[in-house]
Coordinates of C-alpha atoms and ligand atoms in Angstrom, one line a residue:
X1 CA 49.1 -63.6 -141.2
X2 CA 46.7 -64.9 -143.8
X3 CA 46.1 -61.7 -145.8
X4 CA 44.9 -61.5 -149.4
X5 CA 47.0 -60.3 -152.3
X6 CA 46.3 -56.9 -152.8
X7 CA 46.3 -55.6 -149.3
X8 CA 49.4 -54.2 -148.7
X9 CA 48.9 -52.9 -145.0
X10 CA 47.4 -50.4 -142.9
X11 CA 47.8 -46.6 -143.5
X12 CA 47.1 -43.9 -140.8
X13 CA 44.6 -41.1 -141.8
X14 CA 46.0 -38.7 -139.5
X15 CA 49.6 -38.4 -140.8
X16 CA 49.6 -41.1 -143.5
X17 CA 52.3 -43.2 -142.1
X18 CA 51.9 -46.8 -142.9
X19 CA 52.4 -50.2 -141.1
X20 CA 52.2 -53.9 -142.1
X21 CA 49.1 -55.4 -140.0
X22 CA 51.9 -57.6 -137.9
X23 CA 52.8 -54.8 -136.1
X24 CA 50.0 -51.8 -136.6
X25 CA 47.5 -53.7 -134.6
X26 CA 45.2 -50.9 -133.5
X27 CA 45.8 -46.9 -133.6
X28 CA 48.7 -45.1 -135.3
X29 CA 51.5 -45.3 -132.8
X30 CA 53.1 -42.1 -134.2
X31 CA 49.9 -39.5 -133.9
X32 CA 47.1 -41.9 -132.8
X33 CA 45.0 -41.7 -135.9
X34 CA 43.0 -44.3 -137.1
X35 CA 44.7 -46.9 -139.1
X36 CA 42.6 -47.9 -142.7
X37 CA 43.3 -51.1 -144.5
X38 CA 45.3 -50.1 -147.8
X39 CA 45.3 -51.9 -151.2
X40 CA 47.5 -51.8 -154.3
X41 CA 43.9 -52.1 -156.6
X42 CA 46.2 -52.5 -159.7
X43 CA 46.7 -56.1 -158.2
X44 CA 42.4 -56.6 -158.1
X45 CA 41.2 -58.2 -160.7
X46 CA 37.4 -58.1 -160.5
X47 CA 34.8 -57.3 -163.1
X48 CA 31.1 -57.6 -162.6
X49 CA 30.9 -60.8 -164.2
X50 CA 33.1 -62.5 -162.1
X51 CA 31.3 -61.1 -158.9
X52 CA 27.7 -62.0 -160.4
X53 CA 29.0 -65.4 -161.1
X54 CA 29.6 -66.0 -157.2
X55 CA 27.0 -67.1 -154.9
X56 CA 25.7 -64.1 -153.0
X57 CA 26.1 -65.7 -149.6
X58 CA 28.5 -63.7 -147.4
X59 CA 30.3 -60.3 -147.1
X60 CA 33.1 -62.5 -147.6
X61 CA 32.7 -63.0 -151.5
X62 CA 34.3 -59.7 -151.8
X63 CA 37.4 -61.5 -150.6
X64 CA 39.9 -59.6 -152.9
X65 CA 38.9 -56.4 -151.4
X66 CA 39.2 -57.5 -147.6
X67 CA 42.5 -58.0 -145.5
X68 CA 41.9 -61.8 -144.8
X69 CA 41.4 -64.7 -146.7
X70 CA 38.1 -66.3 -146.5
X71 CA 39.6 -69.4 -145.7
X72 CA 41.1 -67.7 -142.5
X73 CA 37.8 -65.8 -141.6
X74 CA 36.1 -66.0 -138.2
X75 CA 32.7 -66.1 -140.0
X76 CA 28.8 -67.0 -139.7
X77 CA 27.9 -66.2 -143.2
X78 CA 27.1 -62.8 -142.2
X79 CA 26.0 -60.0 -144.8
X80 CA 24.2 -60.7 -148.0
X81 CA 21.4 -59.2 -146.5
X82 CA 18.1 -58.6 -148.5
X83 CA 17.3 -55.1 -150.0
X84 CA 14.1 -55.1 -150.0
X85 CA 11.7 -53.1 -152.4
X86 CA 9.3 -50.6 -150.4
X87 CA 6.7 -49.2 -152.8
X88 CA 4.4 -47.4 -150.4
X89 CA 7.3 -45.7 -148.8
X90 CA 8.6 -44.5 -151.9
X91 CA 4.9 -43.1 -152.4
X92 CA 5.1 -41.5 -149.5
X93 CA 8.4 -40.2 -150.2
X94 CA 7.8 -38.8 -153.5
X95 CA 10.7 -40.5 -155.1
X96 CA 11.1 -43.4 -157.7
X97 CA 12.1 -46.2 -155.6
X98 CA 12.9 -46.7 -151.7
X99 CA 14.5 -49.9 -150.6
X100 CA 15.6 -51.2 -147.1
X101 CA 18.8 -52.7 -146.9
X102 CA 17.8 -55.2 -144.1
X103 CA 20.9 -55.8 -141.9
X104 CA 18.4 -57.1 -139.0
X105 CA 19.3 -60.6 -141.1
X106 CA 22.7 -60.7 -139.9
X107 CA 23.6 -63.6 -137.3
X108 CA 23.2 -61.4 -134.0
X109 CA 20.5 -59.3 -135.9
X110 CA 22.7 -56.4 -137.0
X111 CA 25.2 -55.0 -139.0
X112 CA 27.8 -55.1 -136.2
X113 CA 28.4 -58.8 -137.6
X114 CA 30.2 -57.0 -140.6
X115 CA 32.5 -55.6 -138.4
X116 CA 33.3 -58.3 -135.5
X117 CA 33.9 -61.0 -138.3
X118 CA 36.9 -58.9 -139.5
X119 CA 38.2 -57.5 -136.3
X120 CA 37.9 -61.1 -134.7
X121 CA 39.6 -62.5 -137.8
X122 CA 42.4 -60.4 -136.8
X123 CA 42.3 -60.6 -133.3
X124 CA 42.6 -64.3 -134.2
X125 CA 45.6 -64.1 -136.2
X126 CA 47.3 -62.1 -133.8
X127 CA 47.2 -64.8 -131.2
X128 CA 44.7 -63.1 -128.9
X129 CA 43.6 -64.7 -125.9
X130 CA 41.0 -61.9 -124.8
X131 CA 39.2 -59.2 -126.7
X132 CA 37.5 -56.1 -125.1
X133 CA 35.2 -53.4 -126.1
X134 CA 32.9 -50.9 -124.9
X135 CA 29.7 -50.8 -127.1
X136 CA 25.8 -49.0 -126.4
X137 CA 24.8 -52.8 -126.8
X138 CA 24.8 -54.2 -130.5
X139 CA 28.5 -54.6 -131.1
X140 CA 28.9 -56.3 -127.5
X141 CA 26.7 -58.6 -128.6
X142 CA 28.5 -59.5 -131.9
X143 CA 31.7 -59.7 -130.4
X144 CA 30.7 -61.8 -127.6
X145 CA 29.7 -64.1 -130.6
X146 CA 32.5 -64.3 -132.5
X147 CA 34.7 -64.3 -129.8
X148 CA 33.0 -67.7 -128.8
X149 CA 33.3 -69.3 -132.1
X150 CA 37.0 -68.4 -132.1
X151 CA 37.4 -69.5 -128.7
X152 CA 38.6 -65.9 -127.5
X153 CA 37.4 -64.5 -124.1
X154 CA 35.4 -61.3 -124.9
X155 CA 35.0 -58.6 -122.1
X156 CA 32.0 -56.5 -123.0
X157 CA 31.2 -52.9 -121.2
X158 CA 27.9 -51.7 -121.7
X159 CA 25.9 -48.6 -120.4
X160 CA 23.0 -49.8 -118.1
X161 CA 20.6 -48.4 -121.0
X162 CA 21.7 -50.5 -123.5
X163 CA 19.0 -52.9 -124.5
X164 CA 17.9 -55.8 -122.7
X165 CA 18.4 -58.5 -125.4
X166 CA 22.0 -57.2 -126.0
X167 CA 23.0 -57.6 -122.5
X168 CA 21.0 -61.3 -122.4
X169 CA 23.1 -62.4 -125.2
X170 CA 26.3 -61.2 -124.3
X171 CA 26.0 -63.9 -121.3
X172 CA 24.5 -66.6 -123.5
X173 CA 27.5 -66.5 -125.5
X174 CA 29.9 -66.6 -122.8
X175 CA 30.7 -62.8 -122.9
X176 CA 32.4 -61.5 -119.5
X177 CA 29.7 -58.3 -119.3
X178 CA 30.2 -55.4 -116.9
X179 CA 27.1 -52.7 -117.0
X180 CA 28.2 -49.6 -116.2
X181 CA 25.9 -46.8 -114.7
X182 CA 25.4 -44.1 -117.1
X183 CA 26.1 -43.7 -120.6
X184 CA 28.1 -44.5 -123.1
X185 CA 31.1 -42.6 -122.0
X186 CA 30.8 -44.0 -118.6
X187 CA 31.0 -47.7 -120.2
X188 CA 34.2 -46.5 -122.3
X189 CA 35.7 -45.0 -118.9
X190 CA 35.2 -48.0 -117.3
X191 CA 36.9 -50.2 -120.3
X192 CA 39.7 -47.9 -120.6
X193 CA 40.7 -48.5 -116.8
X194 CA 40.2 -52.3 -117.6
X195 CA 42.6 -52.0 -120.6
X196 CA 45.1 -50.1 -118.6
X197 CA 45.2 -53.1 -116.2
X198 CA 45.2 -56.1 -119.0
X199 CA 47.8 -55.4 -121.1
X200 CA 47.1 -58.4 -123.3
X201 CA 43.4 -57.6 -124.1
X202 CA 42.9 -57.0 -127.5
X203 CA 40.6 -54.2 -128.4
X204 CA 37.9 -54.5 -130.8
X205 CA 36.4 -51.4 -130.0
X206 CA 35.1 -48.7 -132.6
X207 CA 38.0 -47.1 -134.5
X208 CA 40.5 -48.6 -132.4
X209 CA 40.7 -51.7 -134.2
X210 CA 41.6 -51.0 -138.3
X211 CA 38.9 -53.2 -139.1
X212 CA 35.4 -52.8 -138.1
X213 CA 34.8 -49.7 -140.5
X214 CA 36.8 -52.2 -143.7
X215 CA 34.0 -55.0 -142.5
X216 CA 30.9 -52.6 -142.7
X217 CA 32.1 -51.3 -146.1
X218 CA 30.7 -54.5 -148.2
X219 CA 27.3 -53.2 -147.3
X220 CA 27.8 -50.4 -150.4
X221 CA 29.4 -53.2 -152.7
X222 CA 26.1 -55.3 -152.2
X223 CA 23.8 -52.5 -152.5
X224 CA 25.1 -51.6 -155.9
X225 CA 25.6 -55.3 -157.2
X226 CA 21.7 -55.8 -155.7
X227 CA 20.8 -52.7 -157.9
X228 CA 22.5 -54.5 -161.0
X229 CA 25.5 -51.6 -161.0
X230 CA 23.2 -48.7 -160.5
X231 CA 24.3 -46.5 -158.1
X232 CA 21.1 -45.3 -155.7
X233 CA 20.9 -41.6 -155.6
X234 CA 20.8 -41.2 -151.9
X235 CA 21.7 -43.9 -148.9
X236 CA 20.5 -42.9 -145.5
X237 CA 22.2 -44.2 -142.6
X238 CA 21.6 -43.9 -138.9
X239 CA 24.8 -42.6 -137.9
X240 CA 26.7 -42.7 -134.4
X241 CA 30.4 -43.4 -134.8
X242 CA 29.9 -43.0 -138.4
X243 CA 31.8 -46.8 -139.1
X244 CA 29.4 -47.9 -141.5
X245 CA 28.9 -44.5 -143.5
X246 CA 32.8 -44.1 -143.8
X247 CA 33.2 -47.5 -144.9
X248 CA 30.6 -47.2 -147.4
X249 CA 32.2 -44.1 -148.9
X250 CA 35.8 -45.9 -149.2
X251 CA 33.7 -48.8 -151.2
X252 CA 32.3 -46.4 -153.3
X253 CA 35.3 -44.9 -154.3
X254 CA 36.8 -48.4 -154.5
X255 CA 34.4 -49.6 -157.0
X256 CA 34.2 -46.3 -158.9
X257 CA 38.0 -46.7 -159.0
X258 CA 38.1 -50.2 -160.3
X259 CA 35.8 -49.3 -163.0
X260 CA 32.7 -51.2 -161.6
X261 CA 30.6 -48.2 -161.2
X262 CA 30.5 -44.5 -162.4
X263 CA 29.7 -42.4 -159.5
X264 CA 29.5 -42.3 -155.5
X265 CA 25.8 -42.0 -153.9
X266 CA 24.9 -39.1 -151.8
X267 CA 25.4 -40.3 -148.4
X268 CA 23.5 -38.8 -145.9
X269 CA 23.8 -39.2 -142.1
X270 CA 20.7 -39.4 -139.6
X271 CA 20.4 -38.8 -136.1
X272 CA 18.1 -38.3 -133.0
X273 CA 17.8 -34.2 -132.4
X274 CA 18.7 -35.6 -128.8
X275 CA 22.1 -36.3 -129.9
X276 CA 23.3 -34.8 -133.2
X277 CA 26.8 -33.7 -133.2
X278 CA 27.0 -34.7 -137.0
X279 CA 24.2 -32.9 -137.9
X280 CA 25.4 -29.7 -136.3
X281 CA 28.7 -29.6 -137.7
X282 CA 27.3 -30.1 -141.0
X283 CA 25.0 -27.4 -140.9
X284 CA 27.7 -25.0 -139.4
X285 CA 30.0 -25.8 -142.2
X286 CA 32.3 -27.0 -139.6
X287 CA 35.6 -30.0 -140.0
X288 CA 34.8 -31.6 -136.8
X289 CA 32.0 -31.7 -134.0
X290 CA 31.4 -30.3 -131.0
X291 CA 30.8 -33.3 -128.4
X292 CA 27.3 -33.2 -127.1
X293 CA 27.4 -32.3 -123.3
X294 CA 23.9 -34.1 -122.4
X295 CA 23.3 -36.8 -125.0
X296 CA 19.7 -38.3 -124.6
X297 CA 17.8 -40.3 -127.3
X298 CA 16.2 -43.9 -127.4
X299 CA 18.1 -44.4 -130.1
X300 CA 21.2 -46.2 -128.1
X301 CA 22.8 -47.5 -131.0
X302 CA 23.4 -43.8 -132.2
X303 CA 23.6 -42.0 -129.0
X304 CA 27.3 -41.4 -129.6
X305 CA 28.2 -37.6 -128.3
X306 CA 31.7 -37.6 -129.3
X307 CA 32.3 -39.4 -132.7
X308 CA 36.2 -39.2 -132.9
X309 CA 36.1 -39.8 -136.5
X310 CA 33.8 -36.8 -137.3
X311 CA 36.5 -35.2 -139.9
X312 CA 35.9 -38.6 -141.9
X313 CA 32.1 -38.4 -141.6
X314 CA 31.8 -34.9 -142.3
X315 CA 33.9 -35.2 -145.6
X316 CA 31.8 -38.1 -146.9
X317 CA 28.6 -36.5 -146.3
X318 CA 30.3 -33.0 -148.5
X319 CA 32.5 -35.2 -151.2
X320 CA 29.5 -37.6 -152.0
X321 CA 27.0 -34.8 -152.4
X322 CA 25.0 -36.0 -149.4
X323 CA 23.8 -33.9 -146.0
X324 CA 22.8 -34.9 -142.6
X325 CA 19.5 -34.6 -140.7
X326 CA 17.8 -35.3 -137.3
X327 CA 14.4 -35.7 -136.4
X328 CA 13.1 -36.5 -133.0
X329 CA 12.4 -39.4 -130.7
X330 CA 9.0 -39.3 -131.1
X331 CA 8.9 -39.1 -135.1
X332 CA 11.7 -41.7 -135.0
X333 CA 9.4 -44.4 -133.1
X334 CA 6.7 -43.4 -135.3
X335 CA 8.5 -44.3 -138.6
X336 CA 9.6 -47.4 -137.1
X337 CA 5.4 -48.3 -136.6
X338 CA 4.7 -47.0 -139.9
X339 CA 7.3 -48.9 -141.6
X340 CA 6.4 -52.1 -139.7
X341 CA 2.7 -52.0 -140.6
X342 CA 3.1 -50.8 -144.1
X343 CA 6.0 -52.7 -145.3
X344 CA 6.4 -55.5 -142.7
X345 CA 10.2 -54.7 -142.2
X346 CA 10.9 -54.6 -138.5
X347 CA 13.1 -51.6 -137.8
X348 CA 14.9 -51.1 -134.0
X349 CA 14.4 -47.3 -133.2
X350 CA 18.2 -46.7 -133.7
X351 CA 17.8 -47.7 -137.4
X352 CA 14.5 -46.3 -137.6
X353 CA 16.2 -42.9 -137.4
X354 CA 17.0 -43.4 -141.0
X355 CA 13.7 -43.8 -142.5
X356 CA 12.4 -40.8 -140.4
X357 CA 15.3 -38.9 -141.6
X358 CA 14.3 -39.8 -145.4
X359 CA 10.9 -38.6 -144.6
X360 CA 12.0 -35.3 -143.5
X361 CA 14.5 -35.3 -146.5
X362 CA 11.9 -36.0 -148.9
X363 CA 9.8 -33.1 -147.4
X364 CA 12.7 -31.1 -147.5
X365 CA 12.8 -31.6 -151.0
X366 CA 16.2 -33.4 -151.1
X367 CA 15.3 -36.0 -153.5
X368 CA 14.2 -35.7 -157.2
X369 CA 10.8 -37.2 -158.2
X370 CA 12.7 -40.4 -159.7
X371 CA 15.4 -40.6 -157.3
X372 CA 16.3 -44.3 -155.9
X373 CA 16.3 -43.7 -152.0
X374 CA 18.6 -46.7 -150.2
X375 CA 17.7 -46.9 -146.3
X376 CA 20.1 -49.0 -144.1
X377 CA 17.9 -51.1 -141.6
X378 CA 21.0 -51.8 -139.4
X379 CA 19.6 -53.9 -137.2
X380 CA 16.6 -56.2 -136.2
X381 CA 13.5 -54.0 -134.7
X382 CA 12.7 -57.6 -132.4
X383 CA 15.6 -56.4 -130.5
X384 CA 14.1 -53.8 -129.4
X385 CA 10.6 -54.8 -129.2
X386 CA 9.7 -53.7 -125.9
X387 CA 10.6 -49.7 -126.5
X388 CA 8.5 -50.2 -129.7
X389 CA 5.7 -51.7 -127.9
X390 CA 5.8 -49.0 -125.0
X391 CA 5.4 -46.3 -127.6
X392 CA 2.3 -47.6 -128.8
X393 CA 1.2 -47.9 -125.3
X394 CA 2.0 -44.1 -125.0
X395 CA -0.7 -43.3 -127.5
X396 CA -3.3 -46.0 -125.2
X397 CA -3.1 -48.7 -127.6
Ligands
PLP401 C1 26.1 -49.6 -134.1 C2 25.0 -49.1 -134.5 C3 24.5 -47.6 -135.4 C4 25.7 -46.9 -135.7 O1 26.9 -47.3 -136.2 P1 27.9 -46.3 -136.6 O2 28.7 -47.0 -138.1 O3 28.6 -46.4 -135.9 O4 27.4 -45.1 -136.9 C5 23.4 -48.0 -136.1 N1 22.5 -48.2 -135.9 C6 22.5 -49.6 -135.2 C7 21.4 -50.7 -135.0 C8 23.9 -50.3 -134.5 O5 23.6 -51.1 -133.8
ZN402 ZN1 49.4 -41.4 -137.6

């Protein structure tokens, strides 16, 4: 495989076993734990000047801290998204600065592209002919796009309530789509049945491939570099499976251990009250979530009732000094509209859970007056324009 110099293989976060990337392709064969890419950080020669001298052109500019070489990547120059100053929001939250990391400007309109570029590069290097996943929508669209680029067939399992745009675009990218009645769990069951019948399908599903959180970690690298190496006081993240959250936590520790930053930012998980397993576990001081029996929120991307990586997510929240917050769908839709009106930025409902959560945290006094708060806009608002518009119709507009 075409791996980078410092990458040493995959480490199980459950039992600590190590595997090389040829043989460890998905979950741990010993304990079924998540595999995490590992590096020899002494072999990483990166300083601020070196990074600053590079064009801000793609997440692959952090190649030394990724498993595969940029030359071998299945990439569309994803990442390198803007960090947009939002002065009105800062006033409303009563903090020094609010910045929105606008992941809507990725090739398929969400940060899922960061995960799929890496997962598809791995699939390609493993010689996969077919990839498969279950998804709430955006990951399926991203997978279909990157698979097409790598001449790999994709099989995407979506719940019926996945957004119209994602379903349409899976088809447009040439993916084989199965829409399953019900919710993400039902799509997951159909995916599992299909995987059992096709032992040559290569999974690119959340925390089944070791590479999606690894791709998403680059968001944190970019944020601190865009802040000229200042670590923000808080990062608020719309949390479903927590892939991006644990990725950013890992990235912050890496940058700190490499001496590029001094501190780890406080990470906050934002959820919707209709599906808030992480918030409940955090507030109860538990190490693991209880699955939500009847999830119901308009925020499809974070309607994840059974996030398997919850111990890792909760550790990231607690160790970073952050927290967890949930707001209801009405407040979330209001936040999306307020940001679009006041700042111009288009947030999908799922992502607006982070804006709404930041508001709520501000009201609870979680932030200092001079705090710098970063809100992740994980996906473009126009992917769910119908949902946002119908919220206005509900108000007679
Ligand atoms: C998938 C998704 C999320 C949740 O991501 P996790 O990292 O799994 O928590 C948030 N926002 C959008 C737009 C998504 O597509
Ligand atoms: Zn293990």
